[in-house]
Short mmCIF file of C-alpha atoms in Angstrom, two decimals:
data_model
loop_
_atom_site.label_atom_id
_atom_site.label_comp_id
_atom_site.label_asym_id
_atom_site.label_seq_id
_atom_site.Cartn_x
_atom_site.Cartn_y
_atom_site.Cartn_z
CA MET X 182 21.69 62.55 58.34
CA SER X 183 19.09 60.58 56.57
CA PHE X 184 20.83 57.60 55.28
CA ILE X 185 22.02 55.55 57.85
CA LEU X 186 23.76 52.02 57.09
CA SER X 187 21.94 50.47 59.61
CA SER X 188 22.87 47.00 60.97
CA SER X 189 19.11 46.12 60.93
CA ASP X 190 19.09 46.45 57.27
CA GLY X 191 21.71 44.08 56.69
CA ARG X 192 20.84 41.63 59.44
CA ALA X 193 17.55 41.41 56.75
CA LEU X 194 19.82 40.85 53.71
CA VAL X 195 22.11 38.03 55.51
CA ALA X 196 19.17 36.29 56.70
CA ARG X 197 17.51 36.31 53.18
CA ALA X 198 20.59 34.88 51.77
CA LEU X 199 21.00 31.88 54.68
CA ILE X 200 17.39 31.42 54.27
CA GLU X 201 17.92 30.85 50.79
CA ASN X 202 20.94 28.50 51.15
CA PRO X 203 20.41 27.08 54.52
CA ASP X 204 22.66 23.94 54.02
CA LEU X 205 25.93 26.16 53.67
CA ILE X 206 25.39 27.84 57.03
CA ASN X 207 28.81 27.53 59.19
CA TRP X 208 30.04 28.98 62.29
CA TRP X 209 32.94 31.05 60.31
CA LEU X 210 30.06 32.63 58.31
CA THR X 211 28.46 33.39 61.44
CA PHE X 212 31.75 35.26 62.46
CA ARG X 213 32.17 37.15 59.20
CA ALA X 214 28.60 38.25 59.35
CA PHE X 215 29.05 39.64 62.72
CA CYS X 216 32.12 41.54 61.30
CA GLY X 217 29.86 42.90 58.71
CA LEU X 218 27.34 44.11 61.24
CA VAL X 219 30.02 45.94 63.37
CA ALA X 220 31.20 47.30 59.91
CA LEU X 221 27.98 48.63 58.99
CA ILE X 222 27.56 50.25 62.41
CA CYS X 223 30.93 51.96 61.85
CA GLY X 224 29.83 53.27 58.64
CA ASN X 225 26.85 54.31 60.23
CA GLY X 226 28.75 56.09 62.93
CA TYR X 227 31.18 57.92 60.48
CA ILE X 228 28.41 59.35 58.51
CA VAL X 229 26.52 60.72 61.08
CA GLY X 230 29.14 61.95 63.28
CA ILE X 231 30.63 64.06 60.34
CA ASN X 232 27.13 65.10 59.78
CA GLN X 233 26.55 66.57 63.27
CA ILE X 234 30.19 68.07 63.21
CA TYR X 235 29.25 70.37 60.36
CA ASP X 236 25.50 70.78 61.27
CA ILE X 237 26.11 72.01 65.13
CA GLY X 238 24.65 75.37 64.61
CA ILE X 239 21.51 74.08 62.67
CA ASP X 240 21.10 70.98 65.58
CA LYS X 241 21.26 73.73 67.93
CA VAL X 242 17.99 75.05 66.52
CA ASN X 243 16.49 71.77 65.07
CA LYS X 244 18.02 68.99 67.36
CA PRO X 245 19.51 70.39 70.54
CA TYR X 246 19.33 67.07 72.46
CA LEU X 247 21.96 65.77 70.03
CA PRO X 248 25.32 65.15 71.93
CA ILE X 249 27.85 68.17 69.72
CA ALA X 250 24.92 70.32 69.88
CA ALA X 251 24.03 70.02 73.56
CA GLY X 252 27.46 70.25 74.56
CA ASP X 253 27.57 66.58 75.77
CA LEU X 254 30.41 65.57 73.14
CA SER X 255 33.47 67.96 72.49
CA VAL X 256 34.15 68.73 68.39
CA GLN X 257 37.39 67.02 68.93
CA SER X 258 36.24 64.00 70.34
CA ALA X 259 33.73 63.70 67.75
CA TRP X 260 36.12 64.01 65.13
CA PHE X 261 38.57 61.38 67.11
CA LEU X 262 35.36 59.06 66.75
CA VAL X 263 34.38 59.75 63.49
CA LEU X 264 37.98 58.92 62.05
CA PHE X 265 37.66 55.55 64.41
CA PHE X 266 34.92 54.43 63.03
CA ALA X 267 35.82 54.92 59.42
CA ALA X 268 39.49 53.29 59.78
CA ALA X 269 37.82 50.33 61.87
CA GLY X 270 34.98 49.95 59.16
CA LEU X 271 37.67 50.05 56.44
CA LEU X 272 39.84 47.36 58.23
CA ILE X 273 37.42 44.96 59.03
CA VAL X 274 35.59 44.83 55.28
CA SER X 275 39.07 44.79 53.63
CA TRP X 276 40.21 41.78 55.63
CA ASN X 277 37.07 39.84 55.42
CA PHE X 278 35.24 40.75 52.17
CA GLY X 279 37.64 41.32 49.47
CA PRO X 280 38.54 44.39 47.02
CA PHE X 281 34.98 44.69 45.76
CA ILE X 282 33.03 45.17 48.55
CA THR X 283 35.62 47.30 50.17
CA SER X 284 35.02 49.90 47.08
CA LEU X 285 31.50 49.82 47.83
CA TYR X 286 32.16 50.68 51.51
CA CYS X 287 34.58 53.16 50.61
CA LEU X 288 32.04 54.68 48.09
CA GLY X 289 29.47 54.61 51.03
CA LEU X 290 31.65 57.00 53.06
CA PHE X 291 33.01 58.75 50.40
CA LEU X 292 28.86 59.91 49.34
CA GLY X 293 28.18 60.14 53.33
CA THR X 294 31.51 63.11 53.08
CA ILE X 295 30.60 65.02 49.98
CA TYR X 296 26.78 65.14 51.84
CA SER X 297 27.84 66.76 54.73
CA VAL X 298 31.44 68.67 54.41
CA PRO X 299 32.07 71.60 52.68
CA PRO X 300 33.01 72.64 50.42
CA PHE X 301 30.81 69.96 48.61
CA ARG X 302 28.12 69.94 51.46
CA LEU X 303 25.83 68.18 48.86
CA LYS X 304 22.78 68.51 51.00
CA ARG X 305 22.34 71.63 50.44
CA TYR X 306 21.29 70.57 47.49
CA PRO X 307 18.03 68.65 46.82
CA VAL X 308 18.31 66.83 44.01
CA ALA X 309 22.15 65.66 44.83
CA ALA X 310 21.09 64.56 48.79
CA PHE X 311 18.13 62.54 46.82
CA LEU X 312 20.29 60.89 44.49
CA ILE X 313 23.03 60.19 47.46
CA ILE X 314 20.75 59.24 49.73
CA ALA X 315 18.86 56.89 47.48
CA THR X 316 22.11 55.22 46.22
CA VAL X 317 23.21 54.26 49.31
CA ARG X 318 20.46 53.35 51.22
CA GLY X 319 18.51 51.70 47.92
CA PHE X 320 21.47 50.06 46.12
CA LEU X 321 24.83 50.14 48.07
CA LEU X 322 23.30 48.70 51.01
CA ASN X 323 20.94 45.91 49.75
CA PHE X 324 23.22 44.84 47.04
CA GLY X 325 26.56 45.13 48.91
CA VAL X 326 25.24 43.21 51.91
CA TYR X 327 23.80 40.34 50.00
CA TYR X 328 26.52 40.52 47.34
CA ALA X 329 29.23 39.72 50.33
CA THR X 330 26.83 37.05 52.21
CA ARG X 331 26.86 35.00 48.87
CA ALA X 332 30.56 35.66 48.39
CA ALA X 333 30.87 34.36 51.97
CA LEU X 334 28.68 31.24 51.01
CA GLY X 335 31.08 30.39 48.29
CA LEU X 336 28.38 31.52 45.65
CA THR X 337 28.42 33.73 43.04
CA PHE X 338 26.06 36.56 43.18
CA GLN X 339 22.51 36.16 41.27
CA TRP X 340 19.44 38.47 41.94
CA SER X 341 16.56 36.64 43.63
CA SER X 342 13.00 37.86 43.29
CA PRO X 343 12.91 38.94 46.98
CA VAL X 344 16.35 40.71 46.74
CA ALA X 345 15.43 42.61 43.45
CA PHE X 346 12.04 43.46 45.26
CA ILE X 347 13.78 44.84 48.55
CA THR X 348 16.23 46.92 46.20
CA ALA X 349 13.67 48.82 44.52
CA PHE X 350 11.28 49.03 47.04
CA VAL X 351 13.72 50.99 49.59
CA THR X 352 15.35 52.73 46.85
CA LEU X 353 12.20 54.72 46.22
CA PHE X 354 11.80 54.51 50.08
CA ALA X 355 14.80 56.19 50.37
CA LEU X 356 13.77 59.12 48.09
CA VAL X 357 10.81 59.66 50.10
CA ILE X 358 13.03 59.41 53.40
CA ALA X 359 15.07 62.17 51.50
CA ILE X 360 12.39 64.30 50.58
CA THR X 361 10.41 64.11 54.25
CA LYS X 362 14.07 64.30 55.94
CA ASP X 363 13.79 67.94 56.01
CA LEU X 364 10.07 68.64 57.59
CA PRO X 365 11.03 68.68 61.15
CA ASP X 366 13.79 71.10 60.57
CA VAL X 367 12.65 73.88 58.25
CA GLU X 368 13.13 76.35 61.08
CA GLY X 369 16.51 75.83 61.51
CA ASP X 370 17.00 75.56 57.79
CA ARG X 371 15.38 78.65 56.87
CA LYS X 372 17.56 80.47 59.50
CA PHE X 373 20.81 79.06 57.71
CA GLN X 374 19.67 79.57 54.34
CA ILE X 375 19.70 75.72 53.35
CA SER X 376 17.18 75.17 50.19
CA THR X 377 15.32 72.28 50.97
CA LEU X 378 12.22 71.34 48.88
CA ALA X 379 10.31 71.49 52.75
CA THR X 380 11.51 75.10 52.78
CA LYS X 381 10.17 75.78 48.94
CA LEU X 382 7.13 73.71 48.73
CA GLY X 383 6.12 74.22 52.37
CA VAL X 384 5.62 71.02 54.82
CA ARG X 385 1.98 70.25 53.68
CA ASN X 386 2.81 69.67 50.23
CA ILE X 387 5.96 67.71 50.86
CA ALA X 388 4.11 65.48 53.73
CA PHE X 389 1.37 64.61 51.02
CA LEU X 390 4.07 63.83 48.30
CA GLY X 391 6.11 61.83 50.53
CA THR X 392 2.78 60.14 51.64
CA GLY X 393 1.56 59.14 47.89
CA LEU X 394 4.92 58.18 47.04
CA LEU X 395 4.79 55.62 49.58
CA LEU X 396 1.24 54.27 48.87
CA ALA X 397 2.38 53.69 45.35
CA ASN X 398 5.33 51.47 46.71
CA TYR X 399 2.89 49.49 48.76
CA VAL X 400 0.43 49.13 45.90
CA ALA X 401 2.98 48.05 43.90
CA ALA X 402 4.12 45.53 46.94
CA ILE X 403 1.05 43.81 46.95
CA VAL X 404 0.43 43.66 43.25
CA ALA X 405 3.84 42.20 42.69
CA ALA X 406 2.52 39.64 45.23
CA ILE X 407 -0.67 38.84 43.46
CA TYR X 408 0.94 38.21 40.19
CA MET X 409 4.05 36.62 41.38
CA PRO X 410 2.92 33.93 43.90
CA GLN X 411 5.80 31.65 42.56
CA ALA X 412 8.20 34.38 44.03
CA PHE X 413 6.83 35.83 46.97
CA ARG X 414 4.90 34.40 50.07
CA ARG X 415 1.45 35.99 49.07
CA ASN X 416 -0.18 35.42 52.24
CA ILE X 417 2.49 38.10 53.81
CA MET X 418 3.28 40.05 51.44
CA VAL X 419 -0.44 41.27 50.57
CA PRO X 420 -1.87 41.90 54.18
CA THR X 421 1.24 43.25 55.98
CA HIS X 422 1.55 46.02 53.11
CA ALA X 423 -2.12 46.91 53.11
CA VAL X 424 -1.60 47.33 56.93
CA PHE X 425 1.46 49.75 56.37
CA ALA X 426 -0.55 51.38 53.82
CA LEU X 427 -3.45 51.79 56.03
CA GLY X 428 -1.18 53.21 59.10
CA LEU X 429 0.44 55.61 56.70
CA ILE X 430 -3.06 56.76 55.90
CA PHE X 431 -4.06 57.39 59.18
CA GLN X 432 -0.52 58.84 60.29
CA ALA X 433 -1.20 61.41 57.39
CA TRP X 434 -4.55 62.09 58.66
CA VAL X 435 -3.60 62.84 62.40
CA LEU X 436 -0.54 64.91 60.90
CA GLU X 437 -3.40 67.19 58.97
CA GLN X 438 -5.54 67.64 61.92
CA ALA X 439 -2.42 68.84 63.89
CA ASN X 440 -2.34 71.46 61.83
CA TYR X 441 1.64 70.44 61.11
CA THR X 442 2.73 71.29 64.46
CA LYS X 443 6.64 70.87 64.97
CA GLU X 444 5.74 67.97 67.21
CA ALA X 445 3.35 66.37 64.88
CA ILE X 446 5.82 66.87 62.09
CA SER X 447 8.76 64.88 63.87
CA GLN X 448 5.86 61.84 64.97
CA PHE X 449 5.27 61.81 61.32
CA TYR X 450 8.61 61.60 60.10
CA ARG X 451 9.41 59.03 63.12
CA PHE X 452 6.59 56.73 61.68
CA ILE X 453 8.16 57.00 58.56
CA TRP X 454 11.24 55.37 59.58
CA ASN X 455 9.22 52.77 61.58
CA LEU X 456 7.50 51.56 58.05
CA PHE X 457 11.13 51.77 57.02
CA TYR X 458 12.43 49.05 59.35
CA ALA X 459 9.29 47.19 59.65
CA GLU X 460 9.81 46.42 55.55
CA TYR X 461 13.42 44.58 56.67
CA ILE X 462 11.58 42.80 59.34
CA ILE X 463 9.29 41.11 57.09
CA PHE X 464 11.75 41.10 54.39
CA PRO X 465 13.10 37.12 55.53
CA LEU X 466 9.81 35.91 55.26
CA ILE X 467 8.65 37.43 52.00
#
C-alpha cells in the first residue's frame, strides 16, 4: 500500500506553520501536535494493515517478508491491530481537533478502506487507485495537518505560498507513486489478475513515465523559486531540486543498465520514496 499517512509528512507541515508564527508556540500546542502525529501513525497502521490483510496471497509472491504473508502475524491479530489503530486515531482526532479535521480523517480512512476491501477494492482499477492516492497524499494530508496546526494556534486557515507549493508538488508526486507502486509487484499482479499500468504497458514504459513526471515536478519547483523570490528561498529551492533531479536521472539510468531486474526495480521504487521524504525534510526551510 503506497499512500501512507506518514508522521514525517505531518511533522514538516507542523514545522512550517510554527515557523510562520513563532510567537504563538506554547507547550499545550506541542502536546496537541504530538497527539496529531500519533493519530497519523494510527491512520497509517490501519490503512497499511487492512491492505495487507486482503493482499495475503499477492504478498506471498511479491512481498513474502511482510508480517502477515510471512506468518509472523496471524490474521486475527492483524484485525485486532487495524481496528485498534482506527479507533485510537479517531478518538485522538475527535478529542483534539474538532469536527472538520475529524471528518477529513474519516475520509482518509474510508478511502483507504475502499482501496483495499472487497467488494470495492479500487486498487484493481488504475485510475481509481491514482485518484485515491493523490487525494490522500496530496490534499488531505497537507491541507488537513496545516489547517489543524493553524487552528491550534488560534488562526484561521490561509494558504501560504510554500504550503500551496508542497500540496501541488506532492499531489503530482503521489500520482507518480501511484503509477510506479506496482513496478516491483508485476509478477504477483499478473498471477492474481490484478490490472495495473505496469502489467498493461510494461515496466520500462512506466518507469520512464514516472521519471518524466517527477523531472517536470522538479523543473517547476526551480522555476517557481526563480520567478517568485519573495515567496521562496531561492538559494535552497534551486540547488536541492536540481540535485534531486540529477539523482533521479542517475537512478533511471541504473535501472536501464540493470535491464529492469526485480532487484533493480525495487531499488528504483525505494529511491522515489526517498525523494518524497527528502522533499518534506527541506520543506520547512524553503
